Structure formats: structure tokens, C-alpha cells
Amino acid sequence: MSVLRNLEAKLTDLVEGTFGRVFKSEVRPVELARKLAREMDEHKTVSLSRTYVPNEYFVWLSPQDRERFEGVEDSLIEELSAYLLEHARTERLALPSRPQIEFRTDERLSLGEFGIQARLVRPSEDPDVAEPEQADHGNTMIYSTAGRLREPVEELQGTRATKALLLAEGRRHVIPPGGAIVGRSRECDIVLADANVSRRHAHVLPAAAGTWTIADLGSTNGVVVNGRKIQGAAQLQPGDRIALGTAQITFELD
């Protein structure tokens, strides 16, 4: 079993083992670990010689969920930090320091919802990080373990995104309302078997007024939309043809 799998098993034990009766909400430690790793991957900073990722994370919980973590919060933070450290090592990502995680409470969150804000905070003696001393990576992102919604905190009560689909490898893949990571890794929201697809290849995200975009996540073979290789993010329209490596995908709205 890999180190990450061992760490996931330890996090699961916090739920089903000694502290099993504490976690009765929808928020589970393994879910927190995977979403923290996602935020790490999505906020990379490329310097001359390394790819840096955030080393400071604020996890916002509803009052009910935070209450259930009482008494085991320190143990949980230690395990989550170890998970992020191993994830960075596996993906060959650079951390200025060991990941620091802090739990906070937000009255606006409902049971089963949690928010994550990631920041890169570098020691002043490390000149290789091409960012200010403290880099804020935007809005806190909200996850729901039930519906996997992802929205800025300020828009928790906003309208839901349009339902979207990716047609790939003979299957219809429904894109969650908050978007989806597409790649070969089993941790992706949409998993493709094509060997030419990177482990974390592309990110499909909702945009304004029910529209959607796709962005390359630093893949080996890039993202091609309607025959044109994209740089950064590109807007999608129903019927668009997407190529990830040699995988042929069609974007549709339901």
C-alpha cells in the first residue's frame, strides 16, 4: 500500500475507529484531505527551478461540524498535514515549509459544507519563490460533501451552474456543478483510461451566465478545442470537440 493510501487509511480510522462517534456530519477527514490536495494542485507557482505550492491552509467549517471535531482537531490537523506533505513529494512539488492547517468556523456554512483557502507563505531567506512574502490565492472555495458544490463564500446562496456533460470513451460523464478535474488519476472527478492523458490533465469550470470553460493543468500533450491548442482557459460551447492527448471528447449541455 502506498504512503498516501496508508495516510488515507489513518484518516478513515479517525472516523470509524477511536473517534468514530465524533464525526456524524457529512464532512469526513478523507474528504478534507482530498480537497486540500486539490487546492494545492490548483495554486502552483512556477519559479526558475521549482514548482511551489501553498503551505498554509484555512479550513472553514459550519458550527455543527466544528463542534464534532472538538477534542480530535489536533490529531486531524497532524494527519492532514502529513497527507499534503506526501502528496507534494509524490507530485514533485516544492513547499517552503511543512503544510500549516488551521480550522475556523463560518456561521454561513451549512452542515456538510466546508471551505478552503490556500496561501503561499515563504520564508524571507528563500529567494527562489517568485511571489511576495504572503500570496493570497483568491476567494475561499466552498465544497459540499453531498452535492460537491464549489463556489466563492460570497455566492453561497447564488444560482446553480448549468448542467454539463463530457462524452468520452463511450460514456456520458456529468460535470459536477462546481466543475471537474479530468485526467488519468483515480482522484480526478472524471477519469479517462487513455495513456496519453496526463494524471491531472484539464479543469472544466462554470463561468458567468451558465457558460463553461476548460483550462490545461500543465499536461504533457495539452488541450485542443475544435482543432486549436488552447493557452490558459477557453470558453466551451455545446458540441465543441476536445482532444486531451489522443482522447476525443465532446462537450454538451443537458
XYZ file of N, CA and C in Angstrom:
762
model
N 0.846 -1.197 0.000
C 0.000 0.000 0.000
C 0.879 1.245 0.000
N 0.566 2.252 -0.818
C 1.362 3.462 -0.909
C 1.249 4.267 0.378
N 2.195 5.229 0.514
C 2.173 6.079 1.705
C 0.877 6.865 1.773
N 0.423 7.406 0.614
C -0.820 8.177 0.612
C -2.001 7.308 1.015
N -2.027 6.072 0.528
C -3.123 5.171 0.906
C -3.080 4.872 2.396
N -1.870 4.707 2.941
C -1.748 4.483 4.379
C -2.268 5.676 5.163
N -1.947 6.885 4.690
C -2.429 8.085 5.364
C -3.938 8.198 5.257
N -4.489 7.851 4.080
C -5.951 7.874 3.936
C -6.592 6.882 4.886
N -5.959 5.729 5.060
C -6.497 4.732 5.982
C -6.488 5.262 7.415
N -5.438 5.996 7.784
C -5.377 6.572 9.128
C -6.454 7.623 9.317
N -6.685 8.413 8.250
C -7.748 9.415 8.332
C -9.107 8.743 8.465
N -9.289 7.643 7.741
C -10.548 6.899 7.848
C -10.728 6.350 9.254
N -9.625 5.921 9.870
C -9.699 5.404 11.238
C -10.188 6.465 12.214
N -9.922 7.726 11.916
C -10.428 8.791 12.780
C -11.948 8.809 12.787
N -12.538 8.332 11.697
C -13.995 8.292 11.594
C -14.547 6.998 12.160
N -13.939 5.881 11.749
C -14.521 4.579 12.061
C -13.869 3.914 13.273
N -12.771 4.486 13.743
C -12.062 3.876 14.847
C -12.309 4.580 16.155
N -11.216 5.010 16.779
C -11.288 5.588 18.118
C -12.255 6.749 18.211
N -12.247 7.622 17.184
C -13.054 8.827 17.235
C -14.319 8.701 16.395
N -14.722 7.484 16.087
C -15.826 7.265 15.166
C -17.099 7.991 15.525
N -17.407 8.099 16.801
C -18.671 8.717 17.202
C -18.638 10.236 17.104
N -17.438 10.783 16.911
C -17.335 12.239 16.856
C -17.855 12.765 15.530
N -17.522 12.079 14.424
C -17.799 12.591 13.100
C -19.108 12.018 12.566
N -20.224 12.671 12.890
C -21.522 12.220 12.428
C -22.078 13.126 11.338
N -21.357 14.191 11.001
C -21.796 15.069 9.930
C -21.310 14.505 8.602
N -21.646 15.236 7.537
C -21.224 14.782 6.220
C -19.758 15.073 5.944
N -19.140 15.959 6.710
C -17.737 16.269 6.493
C -16.891 15.144 7.086
N -16.028 14.543 6.259
C -15.178 13.449 6.690
C -13.717 13.820 6.462
N -12.804 13.351 7.321
C -11.395 13.692 7.166
C -10.802 13.337 5.810
N -11.158 12.192 5.243
C -10.613 11.821 3.938
C -11.062 12.804 2.863
N -12.310 13.261 2.953
C -12.812 14.255 2.011
C -12.029 15.568 2.151
N -11.763 15.976 3.380
C -10.956 17.168 3.599
C -9.568 17.003 2.987
N -8.962 15.833 3.173
C -7.610 15.592 2.660
C -7.564 15.724 1.146
N -8.537 15.133 0.475
C -8.529 15.158 -0.990
C -8.791 16.557 -1.541
N -9.660 17.313 -0.883
C -9.924 18.668 -1.355
C -8.745 19.599 -1.040
N -8.061 19.382 0.069
C -6.854 20.150 0.350
C -5.792 19.885 -0.715
N -5.643 18.624 -1.111
C -4.687 18.287 -2.162
C -5.072 18.937 -3.484
N -6.373 19.013 -3.759
C -6.834 19.666 -4.986
C -6.483 21.154 -4.973
N -6.705 21.817 -3.846
C -6.366 23.236 -3.753
C -4.855 23.439 -3.911
N -4.073 22.521 -3.370
C -2.621 22.591 -3.550
C -2.261 22.535 -5.026
N -2.857 21.596 -5.745
C -2.546 21.413 -7.164
C -2.991 22.590 -8.016
N -4.054 23.260 -7.609
C -4.617 24.314 -8.439
C -3.981 25.682 -8.192
N -3.081 25.772 -7.224
C -2.453 27.051 -6.919
C -0.934 26.928 -6.963
N -0.438 26.441 -8.097
C 1.001 26.282 -8.275
C 1.639 27.611 -8.676
N 2.867 27.806 -8.242
C 3.665 28.964 -8.618
C 4.989 28.458 -9.172
N 5.255 28.722 -10.444
C 6.455 28.219 -11.103
C 7.561 29.254 -11.005
N 8.688 28.851 -10.420
C 9.855 29.723 -10.343
C 10.868 29.264 -11.389
N 12.104 29.716 -11.272
C 13.123 29.351 -12.250
C 13.450 27.861 -12.235
N 13.382 27.266 -11.069
C 13.819 25.874 -10.970
C 12.823 24.949 -10.290
N 11.758 25.495 -9.687
C 10.830 24.657 -8.940
C 9.388 25.077 -9.176
N 8.484 24.169 -8.832
C 7.061 24.486 -8.826
C 6.595 24.494 -7.381
N 6.307 25.696 -6.877
C 5.904 25.847 -5.485
C 4.384 25.744 -5.347
N 3.955 25.279 -4.193
C 2.525 25.178 -3.884
C 2.280 25.782 -2.503
N 1.032 26.149 -2.216
C 0.732 26.771 -0.913
C 1.131 25.886 0.262
N 1.567 26.540 1.307
C 1.949 25.814 2.523
C 1.095 26.217 3.728
N 0.076 27.083 3.499
C -0.816 27.498 4.578
C -2.262 27.347 4.119
N -3.066 26.675 4.927
C -4.447 26.372 4.542
C -5.395 26.693 5.694
N -6.447 27.434 5.385
C -7.519 27.687 6.343
C -8.718 26.849 5.937
N -9.202 26.029 6.849
C -10.366 25.172 6.597
C -11.530 25.734 7.396
N -12.569 26.188 6.677
C -13.756 26.777 7.304
C -14.843 25.712 7.418
N -15.400 25.583 8.611
C -16.415 24.568 8.886
C -17.675 25.224 9.419
N -18.796 24.538 9.245
C -20.030 25.008 9.870
C -19.907 24.839 11.381
N -20.670 25.594 12.161
C -20.606 25.436 13.628
C -20.861 24.002 14.076
N -21.803 23.316 13.391
C -22.117 21.940 13.791
C -20.944 21.001 13.538
N -20.319 21.142 12.357
C -19.186 20.273 12.040
C -17.994 20.583 12.938
N -17.743 21.857 13.194
C -16.603 22.231 14.033
C -16.775 21.667 15.446
N -17.999 21.679 15.936
C -18.261 21.142 17.266
C -17.934 19.656 17.335
N -18.210 18.935 16.252
C -17.951 17.491 16.234
C -16.458 17.178 16.151
N -15.645 18.139 15.723
C -14.207 17.921 15.657
C -13.523 18.233 16.988
N -14.274 18.726 17.954
C -13.690 19.109 19.232
C -13.050 17.893 19.902
N -11.845 18.085 20.373
C -11.152 17.009 21.058
C -10.216 16.213 20.173
N -10.433 16.232 18.854
C -9.563 15.478 17.935
C -8.980 16.385 16.856
N -9.207 17.674 16.995
C -8.770 18.610 15.956
C -7.260 18.555 15.747
N -6.492 18.524 16.815
C -5.036 18.500 16.689
C -4.554 17.241 15.968
N -5.153 16.103 16.309
C -4.780 14.851 15.646
C -5.126 14.897 14.166
N -6.290 15.440 13.855
C -6.731 15.529 12.472
C -5.818 16.451 11.670
N -5.458 17.599 12.241
C -4.571 18.535 11.551
C -3.216 17.891 11.271
N -2.714 17.142 12.219
C -1.419 16.464 12.033
C -1.482 15.482 10.874
N -2.565 14.697 10.786
C -2.705 13.728 9.710
C -2.906 14.419 8.354
N -3.700 15.492 8.327
C -3.924 16.221 7.080
C -2.626 16.849 6.582
N -1.839 17.382 7.490
C -0.553 17.968 7.114
C 0.375 16.908 6.529
N 0.394 15.730 7.139
C 1.222 14.633 6.629
C 0.752 14.197 5.241
N -0.558 14.199 5.044
C -1.118 13.827 3.736
C -0.658 14.808 2.660
N -0.751 16.117 2.943
C -0.328 17.125 1.969
C 1.173 17.041 1.702
N 1.943 16.793 2.733
C 3.391 16.685 2.584
C 3.744 15.529 1.655
N 3.093 14.399 1.835
C 3.356 13.242 0.981
C 2.830 13.463 -0.433
N 1.684 14.137 -0.551
C 1.149 14.446 -1.885
C 2.130 15.333 -2.652
N 2.683 16.347 -1.995
C 3.654 17.222 -2.649
C 4.902 16.439 -3.055
N 5.354 15.539 -2.211
C 6.535 14.733 -2.541
C 6.263 13.850 -3.750
N 5.084 13.206 -3.776
C 4.737 12.314 -4.875
C 4.649 13.067 -6.201
N 4.086 14.277 -6.174
C 3.899 15.074 -7.390
C 5.109 15.955 -7.701
N 6.155 15.861 -6.885
C 7.380 16.643 -7.066
C 7.094 18.141 -7.031
N 6.331 18.536 -6.035
C 6.010 19.939 -5.813
C 6.807 20.449 -4.619
N 7.189 21.717 -4.675
C 8.033 22.296 -3.618
C 7.191 23.047 -2.607
N 7.491 22.828 -1.342
C 6.843 23.532 -0.235
C 7.887 24.353 0.509
N 7.629 25.637 0.755
C 8.579 26.441 1.539
C 8.708 25.946 2.970
N 7.683 25.269 3.485
C 7.700 24.738 4.843
C 6.658 23.625 4.919
N 6.639 22.921 6.028
C 5.617 21.899 6.220
C 4.242 22.558 6.155
N 3.248 21.899 5.525
C 1.905 22.490 5.432
C 1.324 22.821 6.799
N 0.844 24.047 6.930
C 0.191 24.505 8.148
C -1.312 24.591 7.888
N -2.102 23.957 8.749
C -3.548 23.914 8.577
C -4.218 24.470 9.823
N -5.202 25.327 9.608
C -5.936 25.916 10.730
C -7.432 25.796 10.476
N -8.171 25.294 11.449
C -9.627 25.197 11.352
C -10.268 26.479 11.862
N -11.291 26.941 11.141
C -12.057 28.107 11.551
C -13.546 27.828 11.344
N -14.371 28.621 11.990
C -15.823 28.440 11.911
C -16.440 29.574 11.108
N -17.397 29.227 10.240
C -18.147 30.232 9.474
C -19.633 29.937 9.636
N -20.347 30.886 10.230
C -21.772 30.707 10.514
C -22.599 30.536 9.243
N -22.077 30.982 8.097
C -22.843 30.905 6.854
C -22.834 29.520 6.231
N -21.970 28.647 6.700
C -21.883 27.301 6.144
C -22.914 26.387 6.787
N -23.471 25.503 5.972
C -24.436 24.517 6.458
C -23.709 23.223 6.809
N -24.416 22.354 7.507
C -23.871 21.047 7.858
C -23.418 20.327 6.590
N -22.183 19.844 6.579
C -21.671 19.123 5.431
C -20.956 19.986 4.412
N -20.935 21.295 4.616
C -20.205 22.191 3.727
C -18.930 22.649 4.425
N -17.870 22.807 3.642
C -16.640 23.333 4.210
C -15.912 24.149 3.148
N -15.134 25.121 3.621
C -14.384 25.990 2.720
C -12.891 25.840 2.943
N -12.115 26.081 1.880
C -10.666 26.002 1.976
C -10.059 27.233 1.309
N -9.152 27.890 2.001
C -8.367 28.965 1.412
C -6.903 28.588 1.520
N -6.182 28.669 0.396
C -4.774 28.288 0.352
C -3.902 29.521 0.145
N -2.774 29.569 0.840
C -1.830 30.677 0.690
C -0.400 30.141 0.660
N 0.423 30.792 -0.134
C 1.849 30.512 -0.134
C 2.537 31.550 0.736
N 3.116 31.108 1.831
C 3.815 31.992 2.760
C 5.260 31.533 2.802
N 6.150 32.321 2.236
C 7.532 31.871 2.114
C 8.444 32.532 3.149
N 9.467 31.801 3.593
C 10.484 32.405 4.457
C 11.255 33.456 3.666
N 11.609 34.543 4.307
C 12.289 35.626 3.605
C 13.655 35.214 3.079
N 14.255 34.164 3.653
C 15.584 33.765 3.209
C 15.539 32.876 1.971
N 14.351 32.549 1.476
C 14.240 31.698 0.293
C 13.925 32.574 -0.912
N 14.931 32.984 -1.702
C 14.715 33.923 -2.796
C 14.160 33.286 -4.046
N 14.050 31.957 -4.087
C 13.656 31.294 -5.333
C 12.170 31.341 -5.585
N 11.351 31.624 -4.540
C 9.901 31.686 -4.712
C 9.541 33.017 -5.331
N 8.981 32.971 -6.537
C 8.706 34.198 -7.290
C 7.361 34.788 -6.915
N 7.145 35.033 -5.599
C 5.912 35.647 -5.125
C 6.230 36.523 -3.927
N 5.292 37.406 -3.531
C 5.521 38.191 -2.322
C 5.601 37.300 -1.094
N 5.955 37.911 0.051
C 6.072 37.167 1.303
C 4.826 36.356 1.596
N 3.656 36.939 1.374
C 2.403 36.229 1.584
C 1.541 36.424 0.346
N 1.186 35.311 -0.291
C 0.385 35.392 -1.506
C -0.991 34.821 -1.245
N -2.017 35.647 -1.379
C -3.389 35.204 -1.168
C -3.928 34.665 -2.483
N -4.423 33.445 -2.469
C -4.869 32.808 -3.696
C -6.379 32.926 -3.887
N -6.922 34.110 -3.647
C -8.316 34.363 -4.021
C -9.319 33.944 -2.976
N -10.571 33.834 -3.441
C -11.681 33.527 -2.544
C -11.543 32.152 -1.905
N -12.097 32.050 -0.710
C -12.249 30.730 -0.112
C -13.206 29.925 -0.987
N -12.832 28.681 -1.275
C -13.668 27.828 -2.114
C -14.489 26.895 -1.225
N -15.773 26.780 -1.553
C -16.708 26.019 -0.730
C -16.998 24.672 -1.374
N -16.912 23.621 -0.574
C -17.240 22.270 -1.025
C -18.416 21.743 -0.219
N -19.239 20.957 -0.876
C -20.308 20.239 -0.202
C -20.074 18.756 -0.422
N -19.953 18.003 0.654
C -19.719 16.578 0.510
C -20.939 15.859 -0.042
N -22.083 16.507 -0.015
C -23.289 15.895 -0.577
C -23.390 16.184 -2.068
N -23.335 17.454 -2.444
C -23.514 17.826 -3.840
C -22.244 18.226 -4.539
N -21.101 18.282 -3.814
C -19.816 18.691 -4.353
C -19.906 20.031 -5.062
N -20.612 20.974 -4.419
C -20.704 22.330 -4.948
C -19.407 23.056 -4.650
N -19.039 23.952 -5.554
C -17.834 24.745 -5.340
C -18.115 26.168 -5.771
N -18.134 27.088 -4.792
C -18.475 28.467 -5.063
C -17.694 29.369 -4.137
N -17.507 30.644 -4.498
C -16.948 31.589 -3.544
C -17.881 31.751 -2.348
N -17.315 32.087 -1.200
C -18.118 32.254 0.014
C -19.234 33.258 -0.208
N -18.937 34.342 -0.925
C -19.909 35.404 -1.098
C -21.105 34.985 -1.948
N -21.009 33.809 -2.614
C -22.077 33.390 -3.511
C -22.739 32.089 -3.080
N -22.674 31.799 -1.766
C -23.231 30.538 -1.271
C -24.703 30.397 -1.599
N -25.412 31.501 -1.652
C -26.839 31.447 -1.920
C -27.167 31.748 -3.372
N -26.168 31.756 -4.241
C -26.376 32.093 -5.648
C -27.022 30.970 -6.426
N -27.213 31.193 -7.706
C -27.854 30.204 -8.573
C -26.868 29.106 -8.926
N -27.392 27.937 -9.220
C -26.561 26.805 -9.588
C -26.142 26.909 -11.054
N -24.983 26.314 -11.355
C -24.481 26.340 -12.718
C -25.287 25.387 -13.603
N -25.213 25.653 -14.901
C -25.906 24.802 -15.860
C -25.297 23.411 -15.859
N -26.126 22.390 -15.965
C -25.635 21.020 -16.012
C -24.900 20.790 -17.316
N -23.754 20.159 -17.237
C -22.925 19.940 -18.418
C -22.427 18.504 -18.446
N -22.069 18.042 -19.657
C -21.626 16.672 -19.857
C -20.360 16.637 -20.699
N -19.531 15.639 -20.454
C -18.440 15.304 -21.346
C -18.698 13.897 -21.875
N -18.720 13.754 -23.187
C -18.913 12.451 -23.822
C -17.538 11.925 -24.202
N -17.087 10.870 -23.512
C -15.732 10.366 -23.721
C -15.682 8.876 -23.472
N -14.930 8.184 -24.306
C -14.692 6.740 -24.155
C -15.992 5.970 -24.039
N -17.003 6.411 -24.812
C -18.281 5.716 -24.859
C -19.174 5.947 -23.659
N -18.836 6.930 -22.828
C -19.627 7.191 -21.628
C -20.030 8.658 -21.556
N -21.112 8.905 -20.827
C -21.570 10.266 -20.543
C -21.123 10.621 -19.125
N -20.240 11.578 -19.020
C -19.724 11.993 -17.718
C -20.391 13.306 -17.323
N -21.155 13.292 -16.250
C -21.801 14.505 -15.776
C -20.785 15.342 -15.004
N -20.664 16.613 -15.366
C -19.742 17.521 -14.682
C -20.450 18.071 -13.445
N -19.867 17.923 -12.255
C -20.494 18.472 -11.045
C -20.705 19.978 -11.185
N -21.658 20.539 -10.447
C -21.955 21.971 -10.562
C -20.744 22.870 -10.341
N -19.801 22.426 -9.535
C -18.632 23.255 -9.264
C -17.467 23.016 -10.192
N -17.646 22.145 -11.202
C -16.553 21.863 -12.122
C -15.949 20.501 -11.884
N -14.997 20.118 -12.731
C -14.407 18.785 -12.652
C -12.967 18.803 -13.145
N -12.127 18.023 -12.460
C -10.781 17.743 -12.931
C -10.851 16.493 -13.802
N -10.234 16.554 -14.979
C -10.252 15.431 -15.914
C -8.824 14.912 -16.066
N -8.652 13.586 -15.947
C -7.322 13.021 -16.100
C -7.315 11.525 -15.873
N -6.118 10.946 -15.830
C -5.973 9.506 -15.645
C -6.018 9.097 -14.183
N -5.695 10.015 -13.282
C -5.651 9.681 -11.859
C -7.028 9.299 -11.343
N -7.076 8.318 -10.466
C -8.340 7.894 -9.871
C -8.924 8.961 -8.958
N -8.116 9.943 -8.582
C -8.607 11.023 -7.732
C -9.319 12.112 -8.533
N -9.263 12.048 -9.855
C -9.941 13.047 -10.683
C -11.456 12.837 -10.631
N -12.202 13.907 -10.923
C -13.655 13.799 -10.965
C -14.103 12.971 -12.165
N -13.418 13.141 -13.294
C -13.700 12.364 -14.500
C -12.409 11.654 -14.887
N -12.413 10.330 -14.821
C -11.216 9.529 -15.050
C -11.247 8.935 -16.449
N -10.172 9.167 -17.210
C -10.041 8.626 -18.562
C -8.918 7.589 -18.580
N -9.085 6.568 -19.417
C -8.117 5.475 -19.455
C -7.001 5.701 -20.459
N -7.174 6.636 -21.385
C -6.201 6.879 -22.446
C -4.814 7.161 -21.850
N -3.807 6.399 -22.309
C -2.446 6.539 -21.776
C -1.810 7.876 -22.113
N -2.332 8.582 -23.109
C -1.785 9.877 -23.496
C -2.399 11.031 -22.704
N -3.325 10.714 -21.808
C -3.923 11.718 -20.929
C -3.084 11.798 -19.667
N -2.761 13.013 -19.239
C -1.970 13.197 -18.017
C -2.807 12.842 -16.790
N -2.123 12.621 -15.678
C -2.819 12.223 -14.448
C -3.854 13.280 -14.065
N -3.498 14.540 -14.143
C -4.424 15.649 -13.943
C -4.268 16.546 -15.167
N -5.127 16.346 -16.145
C -4.905 16.930 -17.466
C -5.577 18.289 -17.645
N -6.865 18.388 -17.315
C -7.616 19.618 -17.590
C -8.650 19.862 -16.508
N -9.098 21.107 -16.436
C -10.110 21.507 -15.455
C -11.258 22.166 -16.199
N -12.458 21.619 -16.056
C -13.658 22.208 -16.645
C -14.397 22.937 -15.534
N -14.674 24.234 -15.758
C -15.234 25.076 -14.702
C -16.429 25.879 -15.206
N -17.424 26.117 -14.329
C -18.528 27.005 -14.706
C -18.044 28.446 -14.745
N -18.600 29.216 -15.658
C -18.274 30.641 -15.763
C -19.565 31.432 -15.627
N -19.540 32.686 -16.024
C -20.709 33.554 -15.858
C -21.844 33.141 -16.788
N -23.068 33.396 -16.324
C -24.282 33.228 -17.137
C -24.423 31.819 -17.713
N -24.085 30.815 -16.912
C -24.308 29.445 -17.329
C -23.326 28.915 -18.351
N -22.230 29.623 -18.599
C -21.234 29.151 -19.551
C -20.169 28.327 -18.837
N -19.330 27.640 -19.629
C -18.294 26.777 -19.076
C -16.965 27.057 -19.760
N -15.885 26.792 -19.053
C -14.549 26.939 -19.619
C -13.737 25.677 -19.343
N -12.661 25.511 -20.117
C -11.722 24.416 -19.884
C -10.328 25.006 -19.835
N -9.499 24.499 -18.929
C -8.139 25.000 -18.775
C -7.174 23.828 -18.679
N -6.009 23.989 -19.269
C -4.944 22.987 -19.199
C -4.276 23.062 -17.830
N -4.039 21.923 -17.197
C -3.398 21.878 -15.880
C -1.915 21.524 -15.998
N -1.271 22.025 -17.042
C 0.144 21.735 -17.240
C 0.374 20.334 -17.758
N -0.543 19.837 -18.581
C -0.458 18.471 -19.099
C 0.704 18.316 -20.075
N 1.066 17.078 -20.343
C 2.157 16.792 -21.286
C 1.754 17.092 -22.724
N 0.545 16.694 -23.106
C 0.114 16.800 -24.503
C -0.847 17.944 -24.774
N -1.188 18.718 -23.770
C -2.007 19.904 -23.977
C -3.481 19.617 -24.167
N -4.246 20.685 -24.368
C -5.694 20.625 -24.586
C -6.002 21.288 -25.918
N -6.725 20.587 -26.760
C -7.092 21.100 -28.089
C -8.614 21.199 -28.159
N -9.121 22.380 -28.501
C -10.557 22.602 -28.640
C -10.857 22.954 -30.091
N -11.665 22.121 -30.742
C -12.033 22.326 -32.154
C -10.803 22.511 -33.031
N -9.780 21.677 -32.780
C -8.590 21.686 -33.616
C -7.546 22.714 -33.250
N -7.790 23.537 -32.219
C -6.847 24.579 -31.839
C -6.359 24.352 -30.406
N -5.043 24.298 -30.249
C -4.472 24.112 -28.919
C -4.658 25.384 -28.111
N -5.194 25.238 -26.905
C -5.506 26.421 -26.100
C -4.331 26.815 -25.231
N -4.278 28.080 -24.879
C -3.336 28.624 -23.910
C -4.167 29.220 -22.784
N -3.961 28.750 -21.566
C -4.790 29.217 -20.460
C -6.163 28.573 -20.526
N -7.212 29.377 -20.336
C -8.586 28.866 -20.332
C -9.291 29.243 -21.632
N -10.217 28.386 -22.050
C -11.006 28.649 -23.253
C -12.470 28.368 -22.958
N -13.350 29.200 -23.503
C -14.786 29.001 -23.296
C -15.281 27.848 -24.145
N -16.237 27.096 -23.600
C -16.802 25.945 -24.298
C -18.225 26.243 -24.749
N -18.567 25.672 -25.895
C -19.910 25.744 -26.432
C -20.420 24.320 -26.658
N -21.751 24.096 -26.555
C -22.279 22.754 -26.818
C -21.829 22.242 -28.181
N -21.364 21.010 -28.201
C -20.889 20.405 -29.439
C -19.413 20.562 -29.683
N -18.709 21.333 -28.840
C -17.271 21.514 -29.024
C -16.552 20.175 -28.907
N -15.541 20.004 -29.767
C -14.707 18.806 -29.765
C -13.419 19.108 -29.009
N -13.131 18.287 -28.017
C -11.961 18.488 -27.171
C -11.043 17.278 -27.309
N -9.751 17.536 -27.471
C -8.764 16.461 -27.507
C -7.811 16.625 -26.331
N -7.744 15.601 -25.495
C -6.767 15.535 -24.410
C -5.811 14.403 -24.769
N -4.633 14.748 -25.256
C -3.776 13.711 -25.812
C -4.460 13.135 -27.046
N -4.709 11.828 -27.039
C -5.448 11.202 -28.145
C -6.897 10.902 -27.766
N -7.302 11.296 -26.569
C -8.696 11.085 -26.142
C -9.594 12.138 -26.790
N -10.631 11.690 -27.474
C -11.568 12.574 -28.156
C -12.829 12.729 -27.307
N -13.168 13.980 -27.008
C -14.256 14.286 -26.085
C -15.177 15.301 -26.698
N -16.465 15.183 -26.411
C -17.452 16.179 -26.852
C -18.088 16.818 -25.630
N -18.183 18.132 -25.670
C -18.837 18.878 -24.593
C -20.299 19.137 -24.959
N -21.195 18.879 -24.032
C -22.635 19.097 -24.264
C -23.284 19.690 -23.022
N -24.371 20.398 -23.231
C -25.216 20.877 -22.140
C -26.505 20.085 -22.156
N -26.949 19.703 -20.935
C -28.152 18.879 -20.847
C -29.387 19.782 -20.878
